[in-house]
Coordinates of C-alpha atoms in Angstrom, one line a residue:
M5 CA 80.3 97.6 55.3
S6 CA 80.4 94.9 53.0
G7 CA 83.6 93.3 54.0
L8 CA 87.5 93.9 53.5
S9 CA 89.2 92.4 50.5
L10 CA 92.8 91.9 49.6
G11 CA 93.8 92.8 46.3
A12 CA 97.3 93.1 44.6
C13 CA 99.7 96.0 45.6
D14 CA 103.1 96.5 47.1
G15 CA 102.9 94.7 50.7
R16 CA 106.1 96.4 51.6
D17 CA 104.4 99.9 51.3
F18 CA 101.1 99.0 53.3
C19 CA 100.7 102.5 54.7
R20 CA 100.4 103.7 51.1
S21 CA 97.7 101.1 50.4
S22 CA 94.5 102.5 49.2
I23 CA 91.3 101.8 51.0
R24 CA 88.1 102.1 48.7
D25 CA 85.1 100.5 49.4
S26 CA 86.7 98.5 52.0
T27 CA 89.1 97.2 49.8
I28 CA 92.9 96.9 50.7
G29 CA 95.4 95.6 48.1
I30 CA 98.3 93.2 48.8
N31 CA 100.7 91.4 46.7
F32 CA 100.5 87.6 47.7
D33 CA 104.3 87.2 46.7
A34 CA 105.1 90.0 49.2
L35 CA 103.0 88.2 52.0
G36 CA 105.2 85.1 51.4
E37 CA 108.0 87.2 53.2
V38 CA 106.4 87.2 56.6
E39 CA 107.5 83.7 56.9
H40 CA 110.8 85.1 58.1
Y41 CA 109.1 86.7 61.1
E42 CA 108.9 84.4 64.2
H43 CA 105.7 86.4 65.3
V44 CA 103.8 85.6 62.3
S45 CA 102.0 82.2 62.6
G46 CA 98.3 82.8 62.0
D47 CA 95.7 80.6 60.5
L48 CA 95.0 83.5 57.8
F49 CA 98.5 83.0 56.2
D50 CA 98.1 79.0 56.6
L51 CA 95.1 79.5 54.5
L52 CA 97.2 81.1 51.7
K53 CA 99.3 78.0 51.4
S54 CA 96.2 75.5 51.5
D55 CA 94.1 73.8 48.7
M56 CA 91.2 76.4 49.4
R57 CA 90.0 78.8 46.6
E58 CA 91.5 81.9 48.0
A59 CA 95.0 80.1 47.7
Q60 CA 94.7 79.1 44.1
P61 CA 96.9 81.0 41.1
G62 CA 95.2 84.0 39.6
N63 CA 93.1 84.6 42.6
N64 CA 94.2 87.6 44.0
E65 CA 91.4 88.7 46.2
I66 CA 90.3 87.5 49.8
T67 CA 87.2 89.0 51.2
L68 CA 87.2 89.4 55.2
Q69 CA 83.4 90.2 56.4
D70 CA 84.6 90.8 60.1
A71 CA 87.4 93.6 59.8
T72 CA 87.2 97.2 59.5
P73 CA 90.0 98.9 57.4
E74 CA 91.7 100.5 60.3
S75 CA 91.9 97.4 62.3
F76 CA 93.4 95.5 59.3
R77 CA 95.8 98.3 58.5
A78 CA 97.0 97.9 62.3
L79 CA 97.1 94.2 61.5
L80 CA 99.3 94.5 58.6
E81 CA 101.7 96.9 60.2
Y82 CA 102.4 94.3 63.1
I83 CA 102.9 91.6 60.2
Y84 CA 105.5 93.6 58.3
S85 CA 107.1 95.5 61.1
G86 CA 106.6 93.0 64.0
K87 CA 105.1 95.9 66.1
V88 CA 102.2 98.1 66.4
C89 CA 101.6 101.2 68.7
L90 CA 98.4 100.4 70.5
G91 CA 98.6 103.7 72.4
D92 CA 98.1 105.5 69.0
L93 CA 94.8 103.5 68.2
P94 CA 91.3 104.4 69.3
E95 CA 90.0 102.0 71.6
Q96 CA 87.4 100.5 69.4
V97 CA 90.2 99.6 66.7
I98 CA 92.2 97.9 69.4
L99 CA 89.2 95.7 70.3
D100 CA 88.7 94.9 66.4
L101 CA 92.3 94.1 66.2
L102 CA 91.8 91.9 69.3
G103 CA 89.2 90.1 67.2
L104 CA 91.2 89.6 64.3
S105 CA 94.5 88.3 66.4
N106 CA 92.1 85.9 68.0
K107 CA 90.4 84.7 65.0
Y108 CA 93.6 84.1 62.8
D109 CA 95.6 82.9 65.7
F110 CA 98.2 85.6 66.2
S111 CA 99.0 84.6 69.6
H112 CA 101.8 87.1 70.3
L113 CA 99.7 90.0 69.1
Q114 CA 96.6 88.9 71.1
S115 CA 98.8 88.5 74.5
S116 CA 100.1 91.8 73.9
I117 CA 96.7 93.4 73.6
L118 CA 95.2 91.6 76.4
A119 CA 98.2 93.1 78.6
Y120 CA 97.4 96.4 77.2
L121 CA 93.6 96.3 77.9
K122 CA 94.1 95.1 81.3
A123 CA 96.5 98.0 82.0
T124 CA 94.1 100.5 80.7
L125 CA 90.8 99.5 82.2
S126 CA 88.6 102.5 83.4
V127 CA 85.2 103.2 84.5
H128 CA 84.2 104.2 80.9
N129 CA 85.6 101.1 79.2
A130 CA 85.5 98.2 81.6
C131 CA 82.0 97.0 80.4
I132 CA 82.8 97.3 76.8
I133 CA 86.1 95.3 77.0
Y134 CA 84.1 92.7 79.2
N135 CA 81.7 92.2 76.5
V136 CA 84.4 91.6 74.0
A137 CA 86.4 89.3 76.3
N138 CA 83.0 87.3 77.1
F139 CA 82.4 87.0 73.2
Y140 CA 85.9 85.6 72.3
Q141 CA 85.9 83.5 75.7
L142 CA 88.8 85.2 76.9
S143 CA 88.9 84.1 80.7
D144 CA 91.8 85.9 82.0
L145 CA 90.6 89.2 80.6
C146 CA 87.1 88.6 81.9
L147 CA 88.5 87.9 85.3
A148 CA 90.4 91.2 85.0
C149 CA 87.6 93.2 83.9
A150 CA 85.3 91.7 86.7
S151 CA 87.8 92.4 89.3
Y152 CA 88.0 95.9 88.2
I153 CA 84.4 96.4 87.9
D154 CA 83.7 94.7 91.4
I155 CA 86.0 97.3 93.0
N156 CA 84.7 100.4 91.2
A157 CA 81.0 99.0 91.0
Q158 CA 79.0 102.2 91.7
A159 CA 81.1 104.4 89.3
V160 CA 80.6 101.7 86.6
M161 CA 76.9 101.4 87.1
R162 CA 76.6 105.0 86.8
S163 CA 78.7 105.5 83.4
E164 CA 77.2 105.5 80.1
A165 CA 79.1 102.3 79.1
F166 CA 77.1 100.3 81.5
L167 CA 74.0 100.7 79.2
S168 CA 75.9 98.9 76.4
I169 CA 76.7 95.9 78.4
S170 CA 74.9 92.8 77.2
H171 CA 72.1 91.0 78.9
Q172 CA 74.4 87.9 79.8
S173 CA 77.4 90.2 81.0
L174 CA 74.9 92.3 83.1
V175 CA 73.6 89.0 85.0
E176 CA 77.3 87.7 85.4
L177 CA 78.7 90.9 86.8
V178 CA 75.9 92.1 89.2
S179 CA 74.9 88.5 90.4
R180 CA 78.4 88.3 92.1
T181 CA 78.8 88.9 95.6
S182 CA 81.9 90.7 95.2
F183 CA 80.1 93.2 93.0
Y184 CA 80.4 95.7 96.0
C185 CA 77.8 98.6 95.6
P186 CA 74.9 99.6 97.9
E187 CA 71.8 97.5 96.9
L188 CA 69.8 100.6 96.3
E189 CA 72.3 101.8 93.7
V190 CA 72.1 98.3 92.2
Y191 CA 68.3 98.7 91.7
F192 CA 68.8 102.1 90.2
G193 CA 71.6 100.9 87.8
I194 CA 69.4 97.9 86.8
R195 CA 66.4 100.1 86.3
R196 CA 68.2 102.4 84.1
W197 CA 69.7 99.4 82.1
L198 CA 66.2 98.2 81.3
D199 CA 64.9 101.5 80.3
N200 CA 67.6 101.7 77.6
N201 CA 67.5 98.0 76.5
E202 CA 64.8 95.7 75.0
V203 CA 64.6 92.5 76.6
S204 CA 61.9 90.0 76.7
K205 CA 59.6 89.5 80.0
D206 CA 61.6 86.3 80.8
E207 CA 65.0 88.2 80.4
E208 CA 63.6 90.9 82.4
K209 CA 62.4 88.8 85.2
N210 CA 65.8 87.1 85.1
I211 CA 67.6 90.5 85.2
L212 CA 65.5 91.6 88.3
K213 CA 66.3 88.4 90.2
I214 CA 70.0 89.6 90.9
V215 CA 68.7 92.5 92.8
R216 CA 68.9 91.6 96.5
L217 CA 65.8 93.4 97.8
E218 CA 66.9 92.1 101.6
L219 CA 69.6 94.6 101.4
I220 CA 67.7 97.8 100.4
P221 CA 66.5 100.1 103.1
M222 CA 63.0 99.4 104.1
S223 CA 61.8 102.9 103.7
S224 CA 63.1 102.6 99.9
L225 CA 61.5 99.2 99.4
L226 CA 58.0 100.7 100.4
G227 CA 58.8 103.8 98.4
E228 CA 60.6 103.9 95.0
V229 CA 61.1 100.3 94.5
R230 CA 57.4 99.4 95.2
E231 CA 56.1 102.5 93.1
S232 CA 58.2 101.0 90.3
S233 CA 56.1 98.2 89.8
L234 CA 59.1 96.1 88.7
F235 CA 58.8 93.8 91.7
E236 CA 55.7 91.8 92.9
A237 CA 54.3 93.1 95.9
N238 CA 55.0 89.4 97.7
D239 CA 58.7 89.8 96.5
I240 CA 58.9 93.2 98.5
L241 CA 57.1 91.7 101.6
D242 CA 59.3 88.7 101.6
A243 CA 62.5 90.8 101.5
I244 CA 60.9 93.0 104.5
A245 CA 60.3 89.7 106.4
M246 CA 63.9 88.8 106.0
I247 CA 65.1 92.0 107.2
N248 CA 63.1 91.6 110.3
K249 CA 63.9 88.1 111.3
K250 CA 67.4 87.4 110.2
N251 CA 70.7 88.5 111.7
M252 CA 72.0 91.2 109.4
I253 CA 75.3 89.2 108.7
E254 CA 72.9 86.2 107.6
L255 CA 71.7 88.0 104.7
N256 CA 73.0 87.8 101.2
Q257 CA 75.3 90.7 101.6
R258 CA 77.9 92.2 98.9
G259 CA 81.5 92.9 100.0
L260 CA 84.9 93.6 98.5
L261 CA 87.0 90.7 97.3
L262 CA 91.0 91.1 97.1
P263 CA 92.2 87.7 96.4
E264 CA 95.0 86.2 98.7
E265 CA 95.6 89.7 100.2
N266 CA 95.6 90.5 104.1
V267 CA 92.8 93.0 104.7
A268 CA 93.5 93.2 108.2
T269 CA 96.5 95.8 108.2
V270 CA 97.1 99.2 109.2
Q271 CA 97.6 100.1 105.5
H272 CA 94.0 99.1 104.9
D273 CA 92.9 101.2 107.8
A274 CA 92.0 98.3 110.2
T275 CA 92.0 99.0 113.8
V276 CA 92.1 96.8 117.0
S277 CA 90.0 97.4 120.2
D278 CA 91.9 99.3 123.0
N279 CA 94.2 100.6 120.5
Q280 CA 96.3 97.2 120.4
T281 CA 97.4 97.7 116.8
I282 CA 100.6 95.5 117.5
L283 CA 98.4 92.7 116.6
L284 CA 98.6 94.0 112.8
S285 CA 102.0 94.9 112.7
G286 CA 103.1 91.6 111.2
D287 CA 105.8 91.1 113.8
T288 CA 105.9 87.5 114.7
E289 CA 109.5 87.2 116.1
S290 CA 110.1 89.7 118.7
Y291 CA 107.4 89.2 121.1
T292 CA 107.9 88.4 124.6
G293 CA 106.5 87.7 128.0
D294 CA 106.1 91.5 128.4
H295 CA 105.1 92.8 125.0
G296 CA 104.2 92.4 121.3
Y297 CA 100.8 91.0 121.8
A298 CA 97.2 92.1 122.3
I299 CA 95.6 90.9 125.5
H300 CA 92.2 90.6 127.2
T301 CA 91.1 89.0 130.5
I302 CA 89.2 85.6 130.4
T303 CA 86.2 86.1 132.4
R304 CA 84.5 83.4 134.6
N305 CA 81.0 84.5 134.1
G306 CA 79.2 86.3 131.6
P307 CA 80.7 87.2 128.0
S308 CA 83.9 89.0 127.5
K309 CA 84.5 91.8 125.3
G310 CA 87.3 90.1 123.6
I311 CA 89.6 91.6 121.1
I312 CA 87.9 93.1 118.1
V313 CA 89.5 93.9 114.7
G314 CA 87.6 96.4 112.8
L315 CA 88.2 96.5 108.8
N316 CA 87.6 99.8 107.0
Q317 CA 84.7 98.2 104.8
P318 CA 83.0 94.8 104.4
Y319 CA 85.3 92.2 102.6
I320 CA 84.6 88.6 101.6
I321 CA 87.0 86.3 103.5
N322 CA 87.1 82.7 104.1
C323 CA 90.4 82.3 106.1
I324 CA 91.9 83.6 109.2
K325 CA 95.4 83.1 110.5
M326 CA 96.6 84.0 114.0
L327 CA 99.3 83.5 116.3
L328 CA 98.6 82.4 119.8
W329 CA 101.4 83.6 122.4
D330 CA 103.7 80.4 122.4
R331 CA 106.9 80.9 124.3
D332 CA 106.1 78.0 126.6
N333 CA 103.7 75.0 126.1
R334 CA 100.3 76.7 127.1
S335 CA 97.3 75.8 125.5
Y336 CA 94.2 78.2 124.7
S337 CA 90.7 77.9 123.9
Y338 CA 88.5 80.6 122.0
Y339 CA 86.0 81.3 119.5
I340 CA 85.7 83.8 116.7
E341 CA 82.6 85.8 115.9
I342 CA 82.0 88.1 112.9
S343 CA 79.6 91.4 112.3
L344 CA 78.7 93.8 109.8
D345 CA 77.5 96.7 112.5
G346 CA 79.4 95.7 115.5
S347 CA 76.2 94.9 117.3
Q348 CA 75.0 91.6 115.9
W349 CA 77.4 89.0 115.9
L350 CA 77.7 85.3 114.2
T351 CA 80.0 82.6 115.4
I352 CA 82.1 81.1 112.6
I353 CA 84.9 79.5 114.5
D354 CA 84.3 77.6 118.0
R355 CA 87.3 76.2 119.9
R356 CA 85.9 76.2 123.3
D357 CA 86.1 72.7 123.8
H358 CA 89.5 72.2 122.3
L359 CA 93.0 73.1 123.4
C360 CA 95.0 75.0 120.8
R361 CA 98.6 76.6 120.6
S362 CA 100.8 78.6 118.5
W363 CA 99.8 79.4 114.7
Q364 CA 95.9 79.0 114.0
E365 CA 95.0 78.6 110.3
L366 CA 91.2 78.8 110.2
F367 CA 89.0 78.1 107.0
F368 CA 85.3 78.6 106.3
E369 CA 82.7 79.2 103.9
D370 CA 82.8 82.7 102.1
K371 CA 81.6 85.5 104.7
V372 CA 81.2 89.3 104.2
V373 CA 82.8 90.8 107.3
K374 CA 83.6 94.1 108.8
Y375 CA 84.2 93.3 112.1
I376 CA 85.8 90.2 113.9
R377 CA 85.8 89.4 117.5
I378 CA 88.1 86.9 119.2
I379 CA 87.4 85.7 122.6
G380 CA 89.5 83.6 124.6
T381 CA 87.9 81.2 127.0
F382 CA 90.8 79.3 128.5
N383 CA 94.6 79.6 129.1
S384 CA 96.1 76.8 130.8
M385 CA 98.6 79.2 132.5
N386 CA 96.6 82.1 133.6
R387 CA 93.4 84.0 133.1
S388 CA 94.6 86.3 130.1
F389 CA 94.1 85.5 126.6
H390 CA 97.2 86.5 124.4
L391 CA 97.1 87.0 120.6
V392 CA 100.5 87.9 118.8
S393 CA 99.4 88.3 115.3
F394 CA 96.2 88.2 113.1
S395 CA 95.3 88.5 109.4
C396 CA 92.3 87.5 107.5
L397 CA 91.7 87.1 103.6
H398 CA 90.1 85.4 100.9
T399 CA 92.0 82.5 99.6
S400 CA 91.5 80.3 96.6
R401 CA 93.4 77.4 98.3
R402 CA 91.2 74.1 98.2
F403 CA 90.3 73.0 101.8
S404 CA 87.7 70.5 103.2
L405 CA 85.9 71.0 106.4
S406 CA 83.8 68.5 108.7
K407 CA 80.3 69.2 109.5
D408 CA 81.7 70.8 112.9
G409 CA 83.9 73.0 110.8
L410 CA 87.2 71.2 111.6
I411 CA 89.7 71.0 108.7
I412 CA 90.2 67.7 107.1
P413 CA 94.0 67.9 106.1
D414 CA 95.4 66.2 103.0
E415 CA 99.0 66.9 104.2
N416 CA 100.9 66.3 107.3
V417 CA 99.8 68.7 110.2
A418 CA 102.2 66.9 112.8
S419 CA 105.2 69.0 111.7
I420 CA 107.3 72.0 113.0
S421 CA 106.1 74.1 110.3
T422 CA 102.5 73.5 111.5
S423 CA 103.2 74.4 114.8
A424 CA 102.8 70.9 116.3
T425 CA 105.1 69.8 119.4
V426 CA 106.2 66.8 121.4
L427 CA 104.8 67.3 124.9
E428 CA 106.1 64.0 126.4
G429 CA 109.0 61.8 125.4
V430 CA 112.7 61.9 125.8
S431 CA 114.9 62.9 123.0
R432 CA 118.4 64.8 122.4
S433 CA 116.2 67.4 120.3
R434 CA 112.9 68.5 121.6
N435 CA 110.8 68.0 118.2
A436 CA 113.1 65.2 116.4
L437 CA 109.9 63.1 116.1
L438 CA 108.2 66.0 113.9
N439 CA 111.1 67.5 111.8
G440 CA 110.7 65.3 108.9
N441 CA 114.1 63.6 109.0
T442 CA 113.7 59.9 108.4
R443 CA 117.3 59.0 107.3
D444 CA 119.8 60.6 109.9
Y445 CA 119.0 58.6 112.9
D446 CA 121.4 56.0 114.8
W447 CA 122.2 54.3 118.3
D448 CA 122.4 57.9 120.0
S449 CA 120.1 60.3 118.2
G450 CA 117.3 61.0 115.7
Y451 CA 114.5 59.3 117.7
T452 CA 112.1 60.1 120.8
C453 CA 111.7 57.2 123.4
H454 CA 110.0 56.3 126.6
Q455 CA 110.5 53.7 129.3
L456 CA 108.2 50.6 128.8
G457 CA 105.6 50.5 131.5
S458 CA 106.0 54.1 132.8
G459 CA 105.7 56.5 130.0
Y460 CA 104.4 57.5 126.6
I461 CA 105.0 60.0 123.7
I462 CA 102.5 62.6 123.4
I463 CA 101.9 65.0 120.4
Q464 CA 100.0 68.0 120.4
L465 CA 98.7 69.6 117.0
A466 CA 98.3 73.2 116.8
Q467 CA 94.5 72.9 116.5
P468 CA 91.9 70.0 116.2
Y469 CA 91.9 68.3 112.9
V470 CA 89.8 65.5 111.6
I471 CA 92.2 62.6 111.0
S472 CA 91.9 59.3 109.7
T473 CA 95.5 57.9 109.0
M474 CA 98.9 58.0 110.6
R475 CA 102.2 57.0 110.0
L476 CA 105.1 56.3 112.1
L477 CA 108.6 54.7 111.8
L478 CA 110.2 52.5 114.6
W479 CA 113.8 52.7 115.1
D480 CA 115.1 49.9 113.0
C481 CA 118.9 50.1 112.9
D482 CA 118.9 46.2 113.7
D483 CA 116.3 43.7 113.5
R484 CA 114.5 44.4 116.8
S485 CA 110.5 44.5 116.9
Y486 CA 108.2 46.5 118.9
S487 CA 104.6 46.4 120.0
Y488 CA 102.6 49.5 121.0
Y489 CA 99.0 51.1 120.9
I490 CA 97.9 54.7 120.0
E491 CA 95.3 57.0 121.5
V492 CA 94.0 60.4 120.6
S493 CA 92.0 63.3 122.4
T494 CA 91.0 66.9 121.9
D495 CA 91.3 67.8 125.6
Q496 CA 93.9 65.3 126.9
K497 CA 91.5 64.0 129.3
S498 CA 89.2 61.7 127.4
W499 CA 91.2 59.4 125.3
T500 CA 90.2 57.0 122.2
K501 CA 92.2 54.0 121.1
V502 CA 92.6 54.2 117.4
I503 CA 94.9 51.2 117.1
D504 CA 96.0 48.2 119.3
R505 CA 99.2 46.5 118.2
S506 CA 100.2 45.5 121.6
Q507 CA 100.0 41.8 120.8
E508 CA 101.8 42.2 117.4
S509 CA 105.5 42.4 116.6
C510 CA 106.1 45.5 114.4
R511 CA 109.1 47.0 112.9
S512 CA 110.3 50.1 110.7
W513 CA 107.3 51.9 108.9
Q514 CA 103.9 51.7 110.4
H515 CA 100.7 52.8 108.5
I516 CA 97.5 53.4 110.6
Q517 CA 94.0 53.9 109.2
F518 CA 90.8 54.3 111.2
D519 CA 87.5 56.1 111.2
P520 CA 87.8 60.0 111.0
L521 CA 88.2 61.7 114.3
P522 CA 88.6 65.0 115.6
V523 CA 92.3 65.0 117.0
T524 CA 94.4 67.3 118.8
F525 CA 96.8 65.1 121.1
V526 CA 98.1 61.8 120.1
K527 CA 99.5 59.4 122.7
I528 CA 102.1 56.7 121.4
V529 CA 102.5 54.0 124.2
G530 CA 105.0 51.4 123.4
T531 CA 104.5 47.9 125.2
H532 CA 107.3 45.7 124.0
N533 CA 110.6 45.8 122.6
T534 CA 112.8 42.8 121.6
A535 CA 115.9 44.3 122.5
N536 CA 115.6 46.2 125.5
E537 CA 113.0 48.1 128.1
V538 CA 112.9 51.4 125.8
F539 CA 110.4 52.1 123.0
H540 CA 112.0 54.2 120.2
C541 CA 110.2 56.3 117.7
V542 CA 111.9 58.0 114.7
H543 CA 109.2 59.9 112.9
F544 CA 105.3 60.5 113.4
E545 CA 102.9 62.1 110.7
C546 CA 99.1 62.6 110.2
P547 CA 97.5 62.4 108.1
A548 CA 99.8 59.6 106.5
A549 CA 101.5 60.1 103.1
P550 CA 100.1 58.0 100.4
L551 CA 101.8 54.5 100.7
S552 CA 103.5 55.1 97.2
S553 CA 105.4 58.1 98.5
S554 CA 107.1 56.4 101.7
P555 CA 110.9 56.2 101.7
N556 CA 110.4 52.3 101.6
N557 CA 107.3 50.4 101.4
H558 CA 107.9 47.9 104.1
F559 CA 104.9 48.3 106.4
N560 CA 103.8 46.2 109.4

C-alpha cells in the first residue's frame, strides 16, 4: 500500500468518503471546524496552518505513508464526533489508530486507547500489544503487558502470538525473574521461537542466555536439551554443577510478582504451621495475653521448628512486616529463614543478637520464596515466642541496608508510629518524648525528665537501625541551660557514648552527629541544670530531620 492521501470532499460526511487506491477525500475548509472541539489538538492539524507545502492554497492533497484506510477512517470519526467505538474495531485497526494518535499527538485519544488495550489484554494479544508499546515507547502499556505476561507466562509461550514477538521484546520479557514459568517450558518456548524466526548467530546466542539451565531438571538437561545442540556441553555441565553444589533457593529462581500486595493471606491460600492461621487474619487490635497470636516454644538447645508460613506458590518478595506481642515492655530476639521446598533454608534476617519489640518492618534484596520460617530465640519475660501478625510483599519503596542487613533510615524511627517507646524517665504521658509535639509544653507537662545524679532517660526503638544523627529539644521556657551525654546500645548491656556535652552549656534544640552505629537503645543522661536538679527533655528523634526543616534553627 503506497500511502493514504487526503483530497477534497465533504468532511462532515466522512463515512461516505470514497477510498480508492488508499485515497480519502477531505475538504480542508471543513477541517477548520475541528478547532471548536477541545479534544482535537494534534500535530497533523497544526501542520495545516503552517508554512509547509501541504498547507499552501491550491494543494488539496496530503499523503500519509503510515496509515491504513480503516485506521484513518476511525481517526476521522473521532475528529468530527469526539468519539470512536473501539469495541467495534478489529484489534489491528486499534493498534494502527494508536500509532496515528501517538504520531500526531491526539493525547486524549491515545489515553483512551491505552486504557482499552490494558483492559482487554489476553494470552493471544499481549505479545502483539507489547511489541507496539515498545515501538512507541509507551512505558505504562509496556508495564501492563509485561505484568500480564508474567502471570500467564506458560500460556503465553504456548500461543501463536508468542512467535510474532520481536527479538528485543523476547529478551526483555523472558529474562525477567518475574516471568513465572517452569524453566523447561521456557526452553521449549525459546526453541519454538527460534524455529519460526530468522536471527543471526550472535542474536541466537543472546537469546539462549535467557534460559536458566540450572533450573531445568537434570534428566531434561541430559536428554532433550543436550540433544538439541543449542547449548555447548560445558554450559550444561556448569548448570549440573550448580544444581549439585548450591542450595535450591540460591539459584537464579523465577517467581510470581504482585507489586505492593501481601501474598501471605488466606485469600492467597497461604498456610501457617500447626494451623495457626490467626497469624494471617490481619487482626492487630484484639489480641490479649490468652489469644490472638501464633506461638512456639523457645528451645535452649538445638533448633526450634519455629512458625512456618507457606505461600501457595513461589513469589518475589523484598519486605516482611510482622507484629511481636507488645502488651507490655517485653523484647524478643529472632531470625527468619526462607525456602522453596521446605527442606533447604536460607537465613535472610538475623536478630538473634538484638532486642526487638512490637512492629518489625524488614527489608532485603529480592528473593523468590515459598516458605518463610520465623524462629524466636529470646523473650525477656518467658520461654515462648509470640507473633500476632505477619505479611510479606514486594515493595517499590526505596530502602538502604548496611552490610549486616540493618535498615539505614532516612526518616525518624523514634516515634510512636514506628513502635518506639520510652523505658526510663518520668513524664505525665509515657511517650511524650516521642509524640512529635514540639510546641505544647509548659512548666507542668509536655516533657520527660530524670533526677540529676540518679537517673536517665532510655528510649527503645522497635528494631535495630543504623543511625548517625539525632535531634532533641531541651525544655526552654526560660533561659536555663543543661549539660548531658548520650549513649547507644543494641542489647542494653554494652553502651557506646556518641556525644559528651557534660562540660558544655546547652539549651533548646540539639543536633548530634556521629559515625554510623547499630542502635536499638538510646540513653540520655543529664548532668547539669542551671535552674534545678532535674533534666528535662521535650522531644527526641533519630535520624535527625534536616537542619533547614527544624521549627527553629537555634542549635547548641
